[in-house]
Tab-separated table of C-alpha atoms in Angstrom:
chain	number	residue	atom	x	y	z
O	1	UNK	CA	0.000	0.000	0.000
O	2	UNK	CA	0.949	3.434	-0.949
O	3	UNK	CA	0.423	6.197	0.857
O	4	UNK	CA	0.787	9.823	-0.305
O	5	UNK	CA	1.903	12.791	2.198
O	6	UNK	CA	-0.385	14.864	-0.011
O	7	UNK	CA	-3.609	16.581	1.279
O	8	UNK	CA	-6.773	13.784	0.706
O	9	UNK	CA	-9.591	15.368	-1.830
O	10	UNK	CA	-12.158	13.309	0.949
O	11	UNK	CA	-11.499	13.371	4.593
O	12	UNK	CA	-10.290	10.131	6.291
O	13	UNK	CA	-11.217	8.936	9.563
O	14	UNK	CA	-9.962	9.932	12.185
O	15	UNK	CA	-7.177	6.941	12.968
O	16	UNK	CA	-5.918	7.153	9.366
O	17	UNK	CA	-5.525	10.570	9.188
O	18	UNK	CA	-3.520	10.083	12.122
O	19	UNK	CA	-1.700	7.146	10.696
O	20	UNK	CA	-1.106	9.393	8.144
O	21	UNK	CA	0.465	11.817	9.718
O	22	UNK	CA	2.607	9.539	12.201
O	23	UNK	CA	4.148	8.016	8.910
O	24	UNK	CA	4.518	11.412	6.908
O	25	UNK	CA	6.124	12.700	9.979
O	26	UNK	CA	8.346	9.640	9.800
O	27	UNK	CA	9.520	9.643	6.401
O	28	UNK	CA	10.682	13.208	6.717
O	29	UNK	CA	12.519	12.230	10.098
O	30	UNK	CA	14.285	9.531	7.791
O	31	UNK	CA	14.975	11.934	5.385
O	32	UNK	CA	16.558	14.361	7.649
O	33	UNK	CA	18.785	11.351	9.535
O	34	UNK	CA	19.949	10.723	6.200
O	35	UNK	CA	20.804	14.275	5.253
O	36	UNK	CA	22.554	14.559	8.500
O	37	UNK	CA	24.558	11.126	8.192
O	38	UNK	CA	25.815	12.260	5.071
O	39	UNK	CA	26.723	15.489	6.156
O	40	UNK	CA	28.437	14.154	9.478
O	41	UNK	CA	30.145	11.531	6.983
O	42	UNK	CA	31.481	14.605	4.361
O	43	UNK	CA	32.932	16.756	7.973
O	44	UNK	CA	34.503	13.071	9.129
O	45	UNK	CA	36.426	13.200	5.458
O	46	UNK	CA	37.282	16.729	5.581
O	47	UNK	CA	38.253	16.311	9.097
O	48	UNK	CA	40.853	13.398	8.412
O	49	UNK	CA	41.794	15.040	4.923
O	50	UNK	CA	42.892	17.730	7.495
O	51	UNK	CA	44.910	15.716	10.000
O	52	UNK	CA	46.152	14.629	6.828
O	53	UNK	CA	47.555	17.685	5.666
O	54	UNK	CA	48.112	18.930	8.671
O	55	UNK	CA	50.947	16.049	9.148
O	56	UNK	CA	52.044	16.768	6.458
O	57	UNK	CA	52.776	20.355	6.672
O	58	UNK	CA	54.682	19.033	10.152
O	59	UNK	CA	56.721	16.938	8.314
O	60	UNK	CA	57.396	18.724	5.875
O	61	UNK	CA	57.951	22.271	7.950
O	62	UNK	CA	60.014	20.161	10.567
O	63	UNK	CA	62.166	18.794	7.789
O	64	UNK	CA	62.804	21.488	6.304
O	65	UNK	CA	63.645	24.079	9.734
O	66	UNK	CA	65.870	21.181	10.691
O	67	UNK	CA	67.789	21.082	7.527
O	68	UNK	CA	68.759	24.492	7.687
O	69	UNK	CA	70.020	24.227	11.589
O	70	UNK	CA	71.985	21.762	10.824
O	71	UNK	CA	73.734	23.947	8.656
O	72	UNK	CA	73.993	26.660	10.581
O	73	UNK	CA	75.140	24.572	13.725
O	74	UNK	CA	77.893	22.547	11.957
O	75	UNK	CA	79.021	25.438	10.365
O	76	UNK	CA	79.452	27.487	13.772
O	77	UNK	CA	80.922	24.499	15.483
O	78	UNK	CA	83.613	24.355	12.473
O	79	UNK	CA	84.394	28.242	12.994
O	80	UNK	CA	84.628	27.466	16.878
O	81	UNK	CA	87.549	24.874	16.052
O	82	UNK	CA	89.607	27.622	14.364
O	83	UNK	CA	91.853	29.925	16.166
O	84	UNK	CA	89.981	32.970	16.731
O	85	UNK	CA	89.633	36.335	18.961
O	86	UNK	CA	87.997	37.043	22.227
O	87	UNK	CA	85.137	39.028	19.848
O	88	UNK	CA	84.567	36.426	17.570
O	89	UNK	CA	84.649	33.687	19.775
O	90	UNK	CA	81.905	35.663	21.776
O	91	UNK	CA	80.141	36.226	18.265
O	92	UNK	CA	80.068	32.285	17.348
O	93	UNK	CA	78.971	31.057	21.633
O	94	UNK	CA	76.191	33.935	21.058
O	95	UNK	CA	75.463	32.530	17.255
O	96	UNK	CA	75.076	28.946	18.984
O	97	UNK	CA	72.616	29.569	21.735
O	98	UNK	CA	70.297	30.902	19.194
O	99	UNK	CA	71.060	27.847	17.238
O	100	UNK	CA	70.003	25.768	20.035
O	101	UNK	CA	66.866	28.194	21.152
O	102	UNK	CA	65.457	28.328	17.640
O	103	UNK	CA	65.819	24.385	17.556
O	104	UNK	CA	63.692	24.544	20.844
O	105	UNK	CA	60.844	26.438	19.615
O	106	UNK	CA	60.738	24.571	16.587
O	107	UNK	CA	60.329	21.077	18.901
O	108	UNK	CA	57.348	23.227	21.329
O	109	UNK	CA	55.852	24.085	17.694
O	110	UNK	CA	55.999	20.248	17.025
O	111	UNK	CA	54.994	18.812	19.717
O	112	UNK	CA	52.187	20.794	20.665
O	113	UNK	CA	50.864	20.141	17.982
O	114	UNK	CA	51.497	16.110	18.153
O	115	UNK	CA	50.027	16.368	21.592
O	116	UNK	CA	47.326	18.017	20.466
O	117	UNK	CA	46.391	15.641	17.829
O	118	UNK	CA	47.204	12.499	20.726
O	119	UNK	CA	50.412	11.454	18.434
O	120	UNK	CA	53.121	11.325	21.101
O	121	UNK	CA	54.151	8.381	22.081
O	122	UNK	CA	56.999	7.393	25.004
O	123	UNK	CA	60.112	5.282	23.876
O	124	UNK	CA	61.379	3.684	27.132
O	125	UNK	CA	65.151	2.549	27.287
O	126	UNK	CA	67.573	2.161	30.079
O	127	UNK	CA	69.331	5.587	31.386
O	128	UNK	CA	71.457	6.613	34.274
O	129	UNK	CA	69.586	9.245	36.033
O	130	UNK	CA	72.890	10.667	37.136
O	131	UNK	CA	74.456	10.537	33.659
O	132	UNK	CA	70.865	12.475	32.217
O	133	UNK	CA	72.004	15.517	35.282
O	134	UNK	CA	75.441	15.543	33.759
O	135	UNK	CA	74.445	15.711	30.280
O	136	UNK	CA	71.713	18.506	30.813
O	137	UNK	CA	74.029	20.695	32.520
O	138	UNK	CA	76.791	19.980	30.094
O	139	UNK	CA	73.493	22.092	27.697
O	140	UNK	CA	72.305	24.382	29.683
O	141	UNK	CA	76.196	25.232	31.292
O	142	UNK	CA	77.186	27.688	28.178
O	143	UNK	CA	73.632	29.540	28.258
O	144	UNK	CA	74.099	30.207	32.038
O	145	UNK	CA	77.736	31.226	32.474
O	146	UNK	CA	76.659	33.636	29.211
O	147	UNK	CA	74.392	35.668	31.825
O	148	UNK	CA	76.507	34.987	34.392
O	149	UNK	CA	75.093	32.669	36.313
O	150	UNK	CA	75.767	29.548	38.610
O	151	UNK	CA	74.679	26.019	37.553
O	152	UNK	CA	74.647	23.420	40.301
O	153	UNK	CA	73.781	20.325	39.574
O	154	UNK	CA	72.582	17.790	43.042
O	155	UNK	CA	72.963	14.159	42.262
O	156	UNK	CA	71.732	11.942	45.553
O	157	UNK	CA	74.035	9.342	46.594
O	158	UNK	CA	71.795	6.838	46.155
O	159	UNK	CA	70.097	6.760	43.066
O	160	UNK	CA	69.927	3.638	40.656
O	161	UNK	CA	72.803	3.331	38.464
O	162	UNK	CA	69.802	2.867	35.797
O	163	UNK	CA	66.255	3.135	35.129
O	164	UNK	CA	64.162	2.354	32.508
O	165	UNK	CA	62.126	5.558	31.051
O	166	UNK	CA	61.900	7.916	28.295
O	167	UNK	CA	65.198	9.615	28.771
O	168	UNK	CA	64.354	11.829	25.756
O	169	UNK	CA	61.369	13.605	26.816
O	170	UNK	CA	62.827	13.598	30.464
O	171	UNK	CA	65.584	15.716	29.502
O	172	UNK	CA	63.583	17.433	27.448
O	173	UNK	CA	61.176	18.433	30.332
O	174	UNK	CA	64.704	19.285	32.405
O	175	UNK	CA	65.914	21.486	29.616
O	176	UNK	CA	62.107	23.599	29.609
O	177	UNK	CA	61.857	24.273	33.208
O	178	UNK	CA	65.967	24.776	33.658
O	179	UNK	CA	65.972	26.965	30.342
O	180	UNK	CA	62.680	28.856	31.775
O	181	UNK	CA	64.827	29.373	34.812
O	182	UNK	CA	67.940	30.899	32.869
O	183	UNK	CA	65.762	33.224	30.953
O	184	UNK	CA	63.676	34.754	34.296
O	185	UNK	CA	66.979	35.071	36.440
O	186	UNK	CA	69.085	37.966	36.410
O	187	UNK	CA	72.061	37.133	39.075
O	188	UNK	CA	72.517	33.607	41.003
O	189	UNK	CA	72.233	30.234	40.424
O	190	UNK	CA	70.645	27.984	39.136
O	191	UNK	CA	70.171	24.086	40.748
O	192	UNK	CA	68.713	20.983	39.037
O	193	UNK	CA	68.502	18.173	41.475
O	194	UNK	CA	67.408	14.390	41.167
O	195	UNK	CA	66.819	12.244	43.996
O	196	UNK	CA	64.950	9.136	45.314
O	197	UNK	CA	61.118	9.856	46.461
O	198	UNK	CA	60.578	6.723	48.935
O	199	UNK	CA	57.290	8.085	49.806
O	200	UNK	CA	55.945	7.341	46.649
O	201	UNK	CA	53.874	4.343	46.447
O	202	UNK	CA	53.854	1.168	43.858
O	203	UNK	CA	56.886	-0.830	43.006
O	204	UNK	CA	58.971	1.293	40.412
O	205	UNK	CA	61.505	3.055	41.119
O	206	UNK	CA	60.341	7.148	41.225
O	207	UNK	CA	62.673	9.718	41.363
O	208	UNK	CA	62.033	13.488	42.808
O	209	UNK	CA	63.559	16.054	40.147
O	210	UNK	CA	63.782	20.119	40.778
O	211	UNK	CA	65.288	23.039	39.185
O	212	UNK	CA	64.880	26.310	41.681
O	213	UNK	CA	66.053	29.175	40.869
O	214	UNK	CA	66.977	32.902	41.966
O	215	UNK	CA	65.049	35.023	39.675
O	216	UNK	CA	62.351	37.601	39.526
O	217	UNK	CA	59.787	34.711	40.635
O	218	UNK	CA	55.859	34.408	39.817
O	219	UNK	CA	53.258	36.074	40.786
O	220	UNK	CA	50.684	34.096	42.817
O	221	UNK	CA	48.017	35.661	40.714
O	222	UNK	CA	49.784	33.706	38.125
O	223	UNK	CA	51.116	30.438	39.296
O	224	UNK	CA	47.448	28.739	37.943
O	225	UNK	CA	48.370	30.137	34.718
O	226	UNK	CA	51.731	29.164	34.333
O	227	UNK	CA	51.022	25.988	32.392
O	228	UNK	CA	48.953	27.014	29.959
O	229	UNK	CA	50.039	27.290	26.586
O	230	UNK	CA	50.671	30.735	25.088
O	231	UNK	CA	51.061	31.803	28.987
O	232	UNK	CA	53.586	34.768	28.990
O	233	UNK	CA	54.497	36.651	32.428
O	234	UNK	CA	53.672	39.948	31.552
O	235	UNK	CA	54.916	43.589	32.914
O	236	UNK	CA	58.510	44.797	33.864
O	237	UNK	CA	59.789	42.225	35.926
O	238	UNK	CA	60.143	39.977	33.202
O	239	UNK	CA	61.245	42.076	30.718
O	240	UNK	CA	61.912	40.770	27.241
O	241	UNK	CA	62.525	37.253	27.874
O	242	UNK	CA	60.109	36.395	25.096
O	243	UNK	CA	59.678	32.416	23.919
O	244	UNK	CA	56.953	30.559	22.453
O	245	UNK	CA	55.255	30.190	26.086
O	246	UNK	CA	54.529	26.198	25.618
O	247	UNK	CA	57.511	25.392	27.331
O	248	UNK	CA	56.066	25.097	31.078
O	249	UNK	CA	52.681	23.201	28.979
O	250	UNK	CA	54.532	21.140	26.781
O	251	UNK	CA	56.815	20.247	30.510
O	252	UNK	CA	53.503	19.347	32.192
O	253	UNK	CA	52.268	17.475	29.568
O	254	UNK	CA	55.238	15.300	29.496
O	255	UNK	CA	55.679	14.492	33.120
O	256	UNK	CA	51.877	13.373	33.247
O	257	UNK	CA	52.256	11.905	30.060
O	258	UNK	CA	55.015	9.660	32.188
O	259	UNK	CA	52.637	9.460	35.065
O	260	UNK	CA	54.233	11.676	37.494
O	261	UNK	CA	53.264	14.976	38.934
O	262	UNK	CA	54.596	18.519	38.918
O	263	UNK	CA	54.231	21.530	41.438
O	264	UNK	CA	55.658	24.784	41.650
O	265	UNK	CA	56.871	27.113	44.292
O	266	UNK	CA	57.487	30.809	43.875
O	267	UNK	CA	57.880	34.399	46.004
O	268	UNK	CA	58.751	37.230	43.829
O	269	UNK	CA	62.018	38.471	43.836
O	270	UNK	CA	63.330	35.363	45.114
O	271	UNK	CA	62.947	32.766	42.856
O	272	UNK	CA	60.978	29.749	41.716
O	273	UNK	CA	61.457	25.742	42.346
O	274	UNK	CA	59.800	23.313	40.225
O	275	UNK	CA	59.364	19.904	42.013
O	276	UNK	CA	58.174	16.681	39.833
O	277	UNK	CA	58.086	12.862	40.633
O	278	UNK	CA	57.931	10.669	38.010
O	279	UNK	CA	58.184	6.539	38.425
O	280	UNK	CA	60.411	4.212	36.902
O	281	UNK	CA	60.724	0.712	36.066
O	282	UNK	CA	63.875	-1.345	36.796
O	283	UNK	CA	66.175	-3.061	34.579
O	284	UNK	CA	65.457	-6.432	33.627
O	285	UNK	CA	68.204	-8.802	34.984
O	286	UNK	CA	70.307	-10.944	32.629
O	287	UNK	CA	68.953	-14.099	31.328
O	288	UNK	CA	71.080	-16.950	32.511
O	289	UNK	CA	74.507	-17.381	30.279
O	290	UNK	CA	73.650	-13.837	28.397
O	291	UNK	CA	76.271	-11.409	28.998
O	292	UNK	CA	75.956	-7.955	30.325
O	293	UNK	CA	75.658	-5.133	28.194
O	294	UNK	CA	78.871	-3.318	27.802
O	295	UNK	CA	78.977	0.783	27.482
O	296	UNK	CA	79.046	2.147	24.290
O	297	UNK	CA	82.102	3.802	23.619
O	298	UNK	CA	82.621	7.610	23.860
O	299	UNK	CA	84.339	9.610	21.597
O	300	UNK	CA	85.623	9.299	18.213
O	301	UNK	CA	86.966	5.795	16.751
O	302	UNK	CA	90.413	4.982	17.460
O	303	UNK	CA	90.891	3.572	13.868
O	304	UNK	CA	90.346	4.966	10.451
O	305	UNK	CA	86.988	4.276	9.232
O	306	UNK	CA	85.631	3.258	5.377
O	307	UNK	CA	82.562	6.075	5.750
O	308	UNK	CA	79.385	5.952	2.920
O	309	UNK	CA	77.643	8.961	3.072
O	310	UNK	CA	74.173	9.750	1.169
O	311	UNK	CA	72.891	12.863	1.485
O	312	UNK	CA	71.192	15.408	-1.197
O	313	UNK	CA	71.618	18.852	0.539
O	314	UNK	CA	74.994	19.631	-0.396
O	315	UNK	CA	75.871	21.969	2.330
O	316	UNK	CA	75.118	19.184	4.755
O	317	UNK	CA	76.920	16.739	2.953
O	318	UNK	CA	80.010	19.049	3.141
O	319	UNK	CA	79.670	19.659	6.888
O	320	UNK	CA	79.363	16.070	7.646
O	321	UNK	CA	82.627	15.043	5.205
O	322	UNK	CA	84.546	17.486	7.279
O	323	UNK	CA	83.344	16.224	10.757
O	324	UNK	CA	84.498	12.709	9.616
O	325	UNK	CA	87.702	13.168	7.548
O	326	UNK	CA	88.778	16.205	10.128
O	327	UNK	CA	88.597	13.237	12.381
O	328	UNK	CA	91.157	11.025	10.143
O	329	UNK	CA	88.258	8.849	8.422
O	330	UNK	CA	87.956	8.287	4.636
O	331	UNK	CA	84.707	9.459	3.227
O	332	UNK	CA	82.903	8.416	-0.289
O	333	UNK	CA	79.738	11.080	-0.244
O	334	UNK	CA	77.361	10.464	-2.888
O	335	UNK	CA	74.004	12.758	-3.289
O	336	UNK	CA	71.006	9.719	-3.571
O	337	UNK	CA	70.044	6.830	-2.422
O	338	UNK	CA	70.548	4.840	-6.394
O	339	UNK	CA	73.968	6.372	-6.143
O	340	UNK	CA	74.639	4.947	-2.565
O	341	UNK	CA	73.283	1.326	-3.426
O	342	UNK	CA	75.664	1.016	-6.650
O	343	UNK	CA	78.699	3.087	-4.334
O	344	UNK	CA	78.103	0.271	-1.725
O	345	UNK	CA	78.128	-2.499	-3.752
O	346	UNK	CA	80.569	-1.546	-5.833
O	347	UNK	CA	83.246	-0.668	-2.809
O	348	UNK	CA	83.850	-1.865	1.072
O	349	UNK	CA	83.065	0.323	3.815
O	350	UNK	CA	83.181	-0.064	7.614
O	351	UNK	CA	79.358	1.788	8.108
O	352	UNK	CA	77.065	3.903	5.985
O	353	UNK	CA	75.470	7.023	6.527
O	354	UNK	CA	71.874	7.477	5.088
O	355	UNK	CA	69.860	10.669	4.667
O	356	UNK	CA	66.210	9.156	4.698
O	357	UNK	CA	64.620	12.120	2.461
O	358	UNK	CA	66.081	12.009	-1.172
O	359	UNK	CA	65.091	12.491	-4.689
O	360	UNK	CA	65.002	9.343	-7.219
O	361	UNK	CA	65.676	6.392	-3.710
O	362	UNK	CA	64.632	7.451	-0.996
O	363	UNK	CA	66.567	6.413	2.074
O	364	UNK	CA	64.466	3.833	3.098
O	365	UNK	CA	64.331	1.731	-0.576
O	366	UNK	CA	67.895	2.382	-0.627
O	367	UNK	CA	68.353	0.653	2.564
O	368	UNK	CA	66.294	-2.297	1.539
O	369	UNK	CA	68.041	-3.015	-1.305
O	370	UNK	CA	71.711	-2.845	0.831
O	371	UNK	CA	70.486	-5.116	3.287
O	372	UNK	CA	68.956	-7.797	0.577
O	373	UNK	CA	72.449	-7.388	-1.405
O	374	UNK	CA	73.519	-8.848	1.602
O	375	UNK	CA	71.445	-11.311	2.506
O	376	UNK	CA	72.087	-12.498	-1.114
O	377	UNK	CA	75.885	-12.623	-0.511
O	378	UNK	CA	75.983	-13.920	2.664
O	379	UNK	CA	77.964	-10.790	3.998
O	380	UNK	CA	77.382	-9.451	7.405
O	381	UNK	CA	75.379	-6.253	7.780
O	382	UNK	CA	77.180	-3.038	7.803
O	383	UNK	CA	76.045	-0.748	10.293
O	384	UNK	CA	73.851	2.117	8.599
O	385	UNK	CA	72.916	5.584	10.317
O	386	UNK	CA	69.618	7.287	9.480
O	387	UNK	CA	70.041	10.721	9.556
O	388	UNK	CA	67.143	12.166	9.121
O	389	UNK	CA	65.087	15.715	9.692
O	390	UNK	CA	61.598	14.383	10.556
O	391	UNK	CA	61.194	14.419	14.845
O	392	UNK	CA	58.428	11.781	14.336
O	393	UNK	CA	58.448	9.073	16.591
O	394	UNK	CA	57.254	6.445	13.484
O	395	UNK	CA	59.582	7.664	11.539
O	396	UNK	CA	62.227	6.181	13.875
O	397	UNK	CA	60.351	2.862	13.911
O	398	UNK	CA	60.156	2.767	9.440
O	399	UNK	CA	63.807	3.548	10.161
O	400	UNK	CA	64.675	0.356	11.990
O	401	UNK	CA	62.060	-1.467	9.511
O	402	UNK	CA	63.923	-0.627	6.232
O	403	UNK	CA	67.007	-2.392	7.580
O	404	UNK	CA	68.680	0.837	9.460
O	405	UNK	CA	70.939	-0.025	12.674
O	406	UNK	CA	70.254	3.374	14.631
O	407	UNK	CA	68.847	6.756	13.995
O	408	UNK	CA	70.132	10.288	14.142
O	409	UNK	CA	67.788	13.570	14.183
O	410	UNK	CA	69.042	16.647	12.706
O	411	UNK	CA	70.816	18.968	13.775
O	412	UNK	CA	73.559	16.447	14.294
O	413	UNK	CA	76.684	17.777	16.513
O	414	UNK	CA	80.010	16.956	15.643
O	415	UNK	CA	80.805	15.028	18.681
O	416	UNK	CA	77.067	13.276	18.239
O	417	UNK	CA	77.887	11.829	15.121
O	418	UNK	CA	81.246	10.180	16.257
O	419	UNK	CA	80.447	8.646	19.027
O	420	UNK	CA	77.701	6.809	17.389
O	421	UNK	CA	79.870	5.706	14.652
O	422	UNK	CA	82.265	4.359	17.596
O	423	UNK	CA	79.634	2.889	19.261
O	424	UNK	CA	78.000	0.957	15.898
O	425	UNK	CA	81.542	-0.055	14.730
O	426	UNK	CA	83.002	-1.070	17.718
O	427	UNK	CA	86.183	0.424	17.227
């Protein structure tokens, strides 16, 4: 049976006019459901056409901001070797922190907006907690003695000789809240400390970390504001420190992010202490008969190395030659990855080093094809480096799928780059 939703030329009964109605009434319901579903369908593709893009752009912009710090950091580390004056020594340590500052910005940029779009995850490895203190002061020392300032750094006598975490974002929540410190403090010191927190419950292993300082301090109109991105301390007493103000977020973020907790202490005029606790899981012991790992070695190689390098940015491919060969290695650059399959095969070399982003073969098909011109040889695999300019976290992992033995993020420092060629050739 048929029924129209059209006005009836005789009057119905009651009930069927009603029955009428009730189905008129639903047929337009369905028809507006189905309007809607379509519409909510057509946002849902626009939407991920936009996360899409939006990746993209990240990529892409993160590539591209790394590629040209990498030049401008080896190139100022290469003046710094040469004999210069007082002036221009004080022109290339000034040149370098805004190397290094610019390179943090562009990782708050990033990784707000990974956090925002729930794309961050943690990579957990073993790291001494006392080793992390040394190496962020070693960071943070040249930016504080340049104001003249004090870093102390407080290792406790007792902490683990390792922990398992994401030593990464750690430091990087160190550097944010110690850097934050340096910028806001005009005379005095500043102290990063790491201890044991025994009043923290559960079995891991959680350590208490703080960096105080002796600055202008914060408001307490302000401390509930601190964290939120974009949050600037406005007025005269904090002058023109400037930043991208996601530092103290992006810090938050991270520590809860690793399940720990952050507070904050501050009188003006005084100073400021940040205080977080974060646990830690313990290494696994040894399986029976397997040896201990042994420390990778520092420094550069104490032989001459056979070094492959691919890379298509020429300037980088020149800074990296001279890092290596300044060093006493022999280095056979080529500028794609079709270039460095036929340069490998064709010659013998001690490890390779592989941009991942290049015209014709990419890094990644370039490693493939190395590692199944092994297999088909029978030769052992030669350790191969990716160096590449994406921060991504899965771009590490299609790293170590395409055959690659470690990775390396640009900008790559000198001393970086040679003692994880020492470390991957064992030399």
């Amino acid at each position: 049976m048929t029924i129209s939703c059209s006005h009836p030329s005789h009057p119905l009964p009651d009930s069927a006019a009603e029955l009428k109605r009730l189905i008129c009434e639903l047929r337009e319901e369905a028809a507006r459901r189905a309007r809607t579903e379509e519409m909510l369908r057509q946002s849902l593709a626009e939407a991920s056409e936009a996360a899409k893009a939006r990746g993209e752009l990240l990529a892409h912009a993160s590539h591209e901001m790394r590629t040209q710090l990498q030049v401008l950091s080896g190139a100022l580390e290469l003046i710094g070797e040469t004999p210069l004056s007082s002036r221009q020594r004080k022109c290339v340590s000034q040149c370098r922190q805004a190397n290094t500052l610019l390179l943090s910005f562009v990782n708050d940029i990033l990784d707000s907006a990974r956090m925002d779009a729930g794309r961050l995850p943690l990579e957990l490895s073993l790291f001494s907690p006392a080793e992390l203190l040394g190496s962020t002061g070693e960071m943070l020392g040249g930016l504080a003695r340049s104001k003249g300032l004090s870093l102390e750094l407080q290792a406790a006598p007792d902490l683990p000789g390792f922990v398992l975490g994401d030593v990464r974002r750690l430091q990087q929540v160190l550097v944010n809240l110690a850097g934050n410190a340096i910028k806001f403090t005009r005379k005095g010191t500043i102290t990063i400390s790491v201890a044991r927190d025994d009043s923290a419950p559960g079995p891991e292993t959680t350590l208490r970390f703080s960096v105080a300082d002796t600055g202008i301090g914060i408001p307490g109109a302000k401390l509930d504001e601190i964290f939120e991105p974009f949050a600037q301390l406005h007025g005269p007493s904090a002058g023109s420190a400037g930043g991208t103000g996601l530092g103290l977020a992006i810090a938050r973020k991270l520590i809860e992010l690793m399940n720990g907790s952050v507070e904050v202490e501050s009188e003006e005029g005084k100073g400021t202490r940040f205080t977080f606790s974060i646990p830690f899981g313990a290494p696994s012991p040894p399986a029976a008969g397997e040896p201990a790992a042994s420390p990778a070695p520092s420094g550069s190689p104490g032989r001459r190395l056979r070094v492959l390098l691919a890379e298509d940015t020429a300037d980088i491919r020149r800074l990296i030659t001279v890092f290596l060969t300044s060093s006493g290695h022999l280095v056979e650059a080529v500028a794609d990855g079709r270039q460095a399959v036929d340069k490998f095969i064709s010659g013998s070399f001690d490890i390779v080093l592989m941009d991942m982003q290049m015209p014709d073969l990419d890094g990644y098909a370039a490693t493939r094809q190395i590692r199944a011109w092994e297999r088909a040889h029978g030769t052992g695999p030669v350790p191969i480096l990716a160096l590449t300019a994406h921060a991504e976290r899965n771009g590490h992992r299609q790293c170590r799928e395409a055959g690659c033995t470690a990775h390396l993020a640009k900008p790559i420092r000198k001393e970086t780059l040679l003692r994880t060629v020492a470390a991957h050739v064992g030399a």
